[in-house]
PDB file of C-alpha atoms in Angstrom:
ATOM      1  CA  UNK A   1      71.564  78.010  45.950  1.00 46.00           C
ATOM      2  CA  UNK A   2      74.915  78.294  43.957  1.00 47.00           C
ATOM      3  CA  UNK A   3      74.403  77.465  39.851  1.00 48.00           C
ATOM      4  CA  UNK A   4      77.257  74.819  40.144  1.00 54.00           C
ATOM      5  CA  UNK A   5      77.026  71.855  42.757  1.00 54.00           C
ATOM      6  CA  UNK A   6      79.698  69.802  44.007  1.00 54.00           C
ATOM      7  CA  UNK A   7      78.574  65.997  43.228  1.00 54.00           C
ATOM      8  CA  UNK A   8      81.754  65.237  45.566  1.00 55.00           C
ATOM      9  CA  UNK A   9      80.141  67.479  48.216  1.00 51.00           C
ATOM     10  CA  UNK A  10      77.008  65.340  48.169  1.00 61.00           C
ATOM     11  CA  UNK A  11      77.481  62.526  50.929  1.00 59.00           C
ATOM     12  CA  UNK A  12      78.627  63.710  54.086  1.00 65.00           C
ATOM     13  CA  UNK A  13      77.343  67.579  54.089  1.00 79.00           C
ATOM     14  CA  UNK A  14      74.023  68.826  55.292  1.00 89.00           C
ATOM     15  CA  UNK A  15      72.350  71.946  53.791  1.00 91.00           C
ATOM     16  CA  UNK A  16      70.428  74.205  56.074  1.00 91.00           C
ATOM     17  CA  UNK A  17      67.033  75.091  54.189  1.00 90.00           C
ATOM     18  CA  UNK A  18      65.220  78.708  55.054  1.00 84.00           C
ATOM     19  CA  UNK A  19      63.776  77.669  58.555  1.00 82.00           C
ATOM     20  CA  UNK A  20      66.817  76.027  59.937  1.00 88.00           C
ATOM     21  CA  UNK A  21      65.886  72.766  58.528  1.00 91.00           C
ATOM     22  CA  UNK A  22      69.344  70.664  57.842  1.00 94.00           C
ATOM     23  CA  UNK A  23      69.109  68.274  55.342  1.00 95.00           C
ATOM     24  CA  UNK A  24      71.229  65.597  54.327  1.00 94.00           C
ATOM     25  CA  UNK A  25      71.609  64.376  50.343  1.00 94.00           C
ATOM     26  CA  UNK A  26      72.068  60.714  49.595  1.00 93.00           C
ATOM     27  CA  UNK A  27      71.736  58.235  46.392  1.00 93.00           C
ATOM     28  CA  UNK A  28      68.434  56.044  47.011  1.00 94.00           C
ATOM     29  CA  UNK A  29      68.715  52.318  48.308  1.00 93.00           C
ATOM     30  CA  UNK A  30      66.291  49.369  48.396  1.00 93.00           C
ATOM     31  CA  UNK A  31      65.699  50.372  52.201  1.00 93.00           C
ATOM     32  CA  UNK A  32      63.828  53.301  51.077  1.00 94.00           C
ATOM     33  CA  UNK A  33      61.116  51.759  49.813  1.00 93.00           C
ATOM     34  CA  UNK A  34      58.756  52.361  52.462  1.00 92.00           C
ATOM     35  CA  UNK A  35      59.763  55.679  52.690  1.00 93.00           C
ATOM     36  CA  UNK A  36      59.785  56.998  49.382  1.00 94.00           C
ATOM     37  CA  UNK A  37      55.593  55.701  49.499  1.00 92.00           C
ATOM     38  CA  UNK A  38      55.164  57.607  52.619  1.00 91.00           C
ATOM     39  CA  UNK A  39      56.057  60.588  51.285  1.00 94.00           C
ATOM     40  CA  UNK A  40      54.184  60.216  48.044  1.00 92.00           C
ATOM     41  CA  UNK A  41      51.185  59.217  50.458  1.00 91.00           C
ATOM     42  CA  UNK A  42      51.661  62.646  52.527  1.00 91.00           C
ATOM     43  CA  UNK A  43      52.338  64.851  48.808  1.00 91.00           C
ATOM     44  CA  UNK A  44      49.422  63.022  47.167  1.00 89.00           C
ATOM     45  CA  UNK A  45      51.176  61.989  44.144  1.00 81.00           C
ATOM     46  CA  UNK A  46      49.935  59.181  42.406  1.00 81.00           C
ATOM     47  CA  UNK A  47      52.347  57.158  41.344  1.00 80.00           C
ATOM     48  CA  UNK A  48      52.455  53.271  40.296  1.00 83.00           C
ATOM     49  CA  UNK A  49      54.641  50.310  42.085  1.00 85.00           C
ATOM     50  CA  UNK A  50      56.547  50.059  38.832  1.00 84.00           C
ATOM     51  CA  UNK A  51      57.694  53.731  38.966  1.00 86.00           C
ATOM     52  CA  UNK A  52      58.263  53.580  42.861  1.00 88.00           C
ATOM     53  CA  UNK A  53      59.943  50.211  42.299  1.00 90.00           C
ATOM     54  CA  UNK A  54      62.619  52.046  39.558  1.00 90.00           C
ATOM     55  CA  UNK A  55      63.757  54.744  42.606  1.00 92.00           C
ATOM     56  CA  UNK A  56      65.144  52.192  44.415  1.00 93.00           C
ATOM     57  CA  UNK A  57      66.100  50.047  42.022  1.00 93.00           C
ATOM     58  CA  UNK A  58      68.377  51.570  39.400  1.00 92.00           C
ATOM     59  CA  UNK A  59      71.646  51.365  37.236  1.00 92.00           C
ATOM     60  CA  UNK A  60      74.179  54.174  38.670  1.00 89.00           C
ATOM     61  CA  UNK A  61      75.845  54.505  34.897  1.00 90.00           C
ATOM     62  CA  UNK A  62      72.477  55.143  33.261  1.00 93.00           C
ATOM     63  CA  UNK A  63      70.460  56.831  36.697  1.00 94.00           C
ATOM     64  CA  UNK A  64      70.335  59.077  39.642  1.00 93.00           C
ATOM     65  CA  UNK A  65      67.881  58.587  42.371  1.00 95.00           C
ATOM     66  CA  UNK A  66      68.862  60.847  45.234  1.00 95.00           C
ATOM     67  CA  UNK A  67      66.806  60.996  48.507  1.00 95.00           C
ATOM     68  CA  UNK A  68      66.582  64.255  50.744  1.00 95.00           C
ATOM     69  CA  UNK A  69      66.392  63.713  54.516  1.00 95.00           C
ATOM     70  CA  UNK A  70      65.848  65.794  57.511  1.00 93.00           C
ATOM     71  CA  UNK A  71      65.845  65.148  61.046  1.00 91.00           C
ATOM     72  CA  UNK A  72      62.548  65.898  62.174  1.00 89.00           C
ATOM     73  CA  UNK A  73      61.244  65.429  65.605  1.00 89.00           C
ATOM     74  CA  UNK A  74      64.221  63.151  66.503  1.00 90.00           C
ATOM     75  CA  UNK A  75      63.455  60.723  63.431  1.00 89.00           C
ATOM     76  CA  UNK A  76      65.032  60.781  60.067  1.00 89.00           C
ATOM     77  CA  UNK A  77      62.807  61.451  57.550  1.00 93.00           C
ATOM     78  CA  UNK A  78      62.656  61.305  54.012  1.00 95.00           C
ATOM     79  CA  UNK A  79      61.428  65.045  52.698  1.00 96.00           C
ATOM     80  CA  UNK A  80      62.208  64.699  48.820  1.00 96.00           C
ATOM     81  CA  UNK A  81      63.184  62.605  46.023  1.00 96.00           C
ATOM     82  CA  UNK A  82      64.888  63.055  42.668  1.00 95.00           C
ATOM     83  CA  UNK A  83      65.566  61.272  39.441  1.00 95.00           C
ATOM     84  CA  UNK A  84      67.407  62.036  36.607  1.00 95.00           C
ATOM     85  CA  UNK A  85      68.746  60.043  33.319  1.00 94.00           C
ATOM     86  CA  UNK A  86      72.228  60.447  33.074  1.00 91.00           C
ATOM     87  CA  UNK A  87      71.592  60.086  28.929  1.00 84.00           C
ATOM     88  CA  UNK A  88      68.730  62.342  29.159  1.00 81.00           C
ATOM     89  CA  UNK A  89      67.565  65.942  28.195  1.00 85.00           C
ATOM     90  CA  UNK A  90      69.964  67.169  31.628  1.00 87.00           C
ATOM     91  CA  UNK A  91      66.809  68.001  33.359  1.00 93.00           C
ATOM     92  CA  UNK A  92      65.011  65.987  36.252  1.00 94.00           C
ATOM     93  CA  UNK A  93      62.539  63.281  35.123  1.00 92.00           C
ATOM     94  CA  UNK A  94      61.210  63.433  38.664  1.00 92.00           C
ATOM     95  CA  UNK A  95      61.058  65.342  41.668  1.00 94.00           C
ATOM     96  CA  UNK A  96      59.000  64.846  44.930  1.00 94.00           C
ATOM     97  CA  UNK A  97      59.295  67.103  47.855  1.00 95.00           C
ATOM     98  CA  UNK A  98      57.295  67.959  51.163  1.00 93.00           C
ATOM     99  CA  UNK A  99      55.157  70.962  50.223  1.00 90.00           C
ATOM    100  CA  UNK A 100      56.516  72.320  53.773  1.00 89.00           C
ATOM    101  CA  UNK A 101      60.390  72.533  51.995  1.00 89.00           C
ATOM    102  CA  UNK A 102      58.967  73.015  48.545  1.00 85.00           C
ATOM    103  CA  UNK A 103      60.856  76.303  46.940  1.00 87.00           C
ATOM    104  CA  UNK A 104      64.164  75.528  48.416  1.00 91.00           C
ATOM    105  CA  UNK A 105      64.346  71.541  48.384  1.00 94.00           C
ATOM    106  CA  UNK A 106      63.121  71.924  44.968  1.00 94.00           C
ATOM    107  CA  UNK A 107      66.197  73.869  44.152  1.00 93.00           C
ATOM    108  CA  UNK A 108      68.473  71.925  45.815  1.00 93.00           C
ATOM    109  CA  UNK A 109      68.084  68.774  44.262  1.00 94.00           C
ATOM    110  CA  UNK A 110      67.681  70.309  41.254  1.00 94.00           C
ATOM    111  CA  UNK A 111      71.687  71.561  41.115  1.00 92.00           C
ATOM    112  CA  UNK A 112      72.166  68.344  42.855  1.00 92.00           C
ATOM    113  CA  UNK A 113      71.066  65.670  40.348  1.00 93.00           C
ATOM    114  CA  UNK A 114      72.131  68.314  37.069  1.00 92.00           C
ATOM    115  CA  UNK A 115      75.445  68.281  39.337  1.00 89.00           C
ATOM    116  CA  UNK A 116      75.992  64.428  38.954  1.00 88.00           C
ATOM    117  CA  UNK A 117      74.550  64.117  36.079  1.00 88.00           C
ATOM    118  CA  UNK A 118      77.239  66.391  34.567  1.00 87.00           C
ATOM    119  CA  UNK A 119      80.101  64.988  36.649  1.00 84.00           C
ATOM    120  CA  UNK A 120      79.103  61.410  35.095  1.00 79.00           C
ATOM    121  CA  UNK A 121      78.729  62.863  31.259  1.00 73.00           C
ATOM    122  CA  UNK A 122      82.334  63.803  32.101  1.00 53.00           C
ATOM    123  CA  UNK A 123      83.324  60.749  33.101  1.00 48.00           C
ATOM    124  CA  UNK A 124      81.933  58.595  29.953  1.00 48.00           C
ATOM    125  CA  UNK A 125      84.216  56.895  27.157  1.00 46.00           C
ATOM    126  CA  UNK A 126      82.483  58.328  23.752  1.00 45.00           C
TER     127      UNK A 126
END
């Protein structure tokens, strides 16, 4: 995975994981509701309706949620999930991800939310 990431590269690529797995990057929308809690139901995470509730439902100048999908067995499905305070410390306030893509989704949204989070400190008036 390259240090640097392209926040323009983000929609409309697909990464291929180790495996073969192709996965798509895209900023979370109110339709993922359902499957942002399936995925914390198949990792086991707890997490409360509040915090779910904040993935989906978040200020683009002040947050990044960005959802990792895959096609898998002819449905798209939702394999990770990432947040990360554009004011914050520069490092991910949350990160869920299919123990089956673990290592390498890990990393990959990882240099994609530090990625946009840069671009947008760029961006800012002072």
């Amino acid at each position: 995975m390259p240090r640097s990431f392209d926040p323009g590269a983000l929609l409309g690529s697909s990464f291929t994981l180790d495996g073969g797995v192709r996965v798509r990057l895209r900023l979370a929308r109110t339709s993922d509701s359902a499957l942002i809690r399936g995925l914390v139901a198949r990792v086991g995470t707890p997490a409360a309706e509040l915090e779910l509730a904040r993935l989906v439902h978040f200020d683009p100048r002040l947050r990044v949620v960005i959802c990792a999908t895959a096609l898998i067995d002819s449905t798209e499905t939702l394999i990770g999930v990432g947040a990360i305070d554009l004011g914050g410390t520069g490092e991910p306030e949350l990160l869920i991800v299919d123990a089956e893509y673990s290592q390498a989704l890990t990393e990959l949204l990882t240099a994609a939310l530090k990625g946009r989070a840069t671009a947008a400190g760029g961006t800012r008036a002072a």
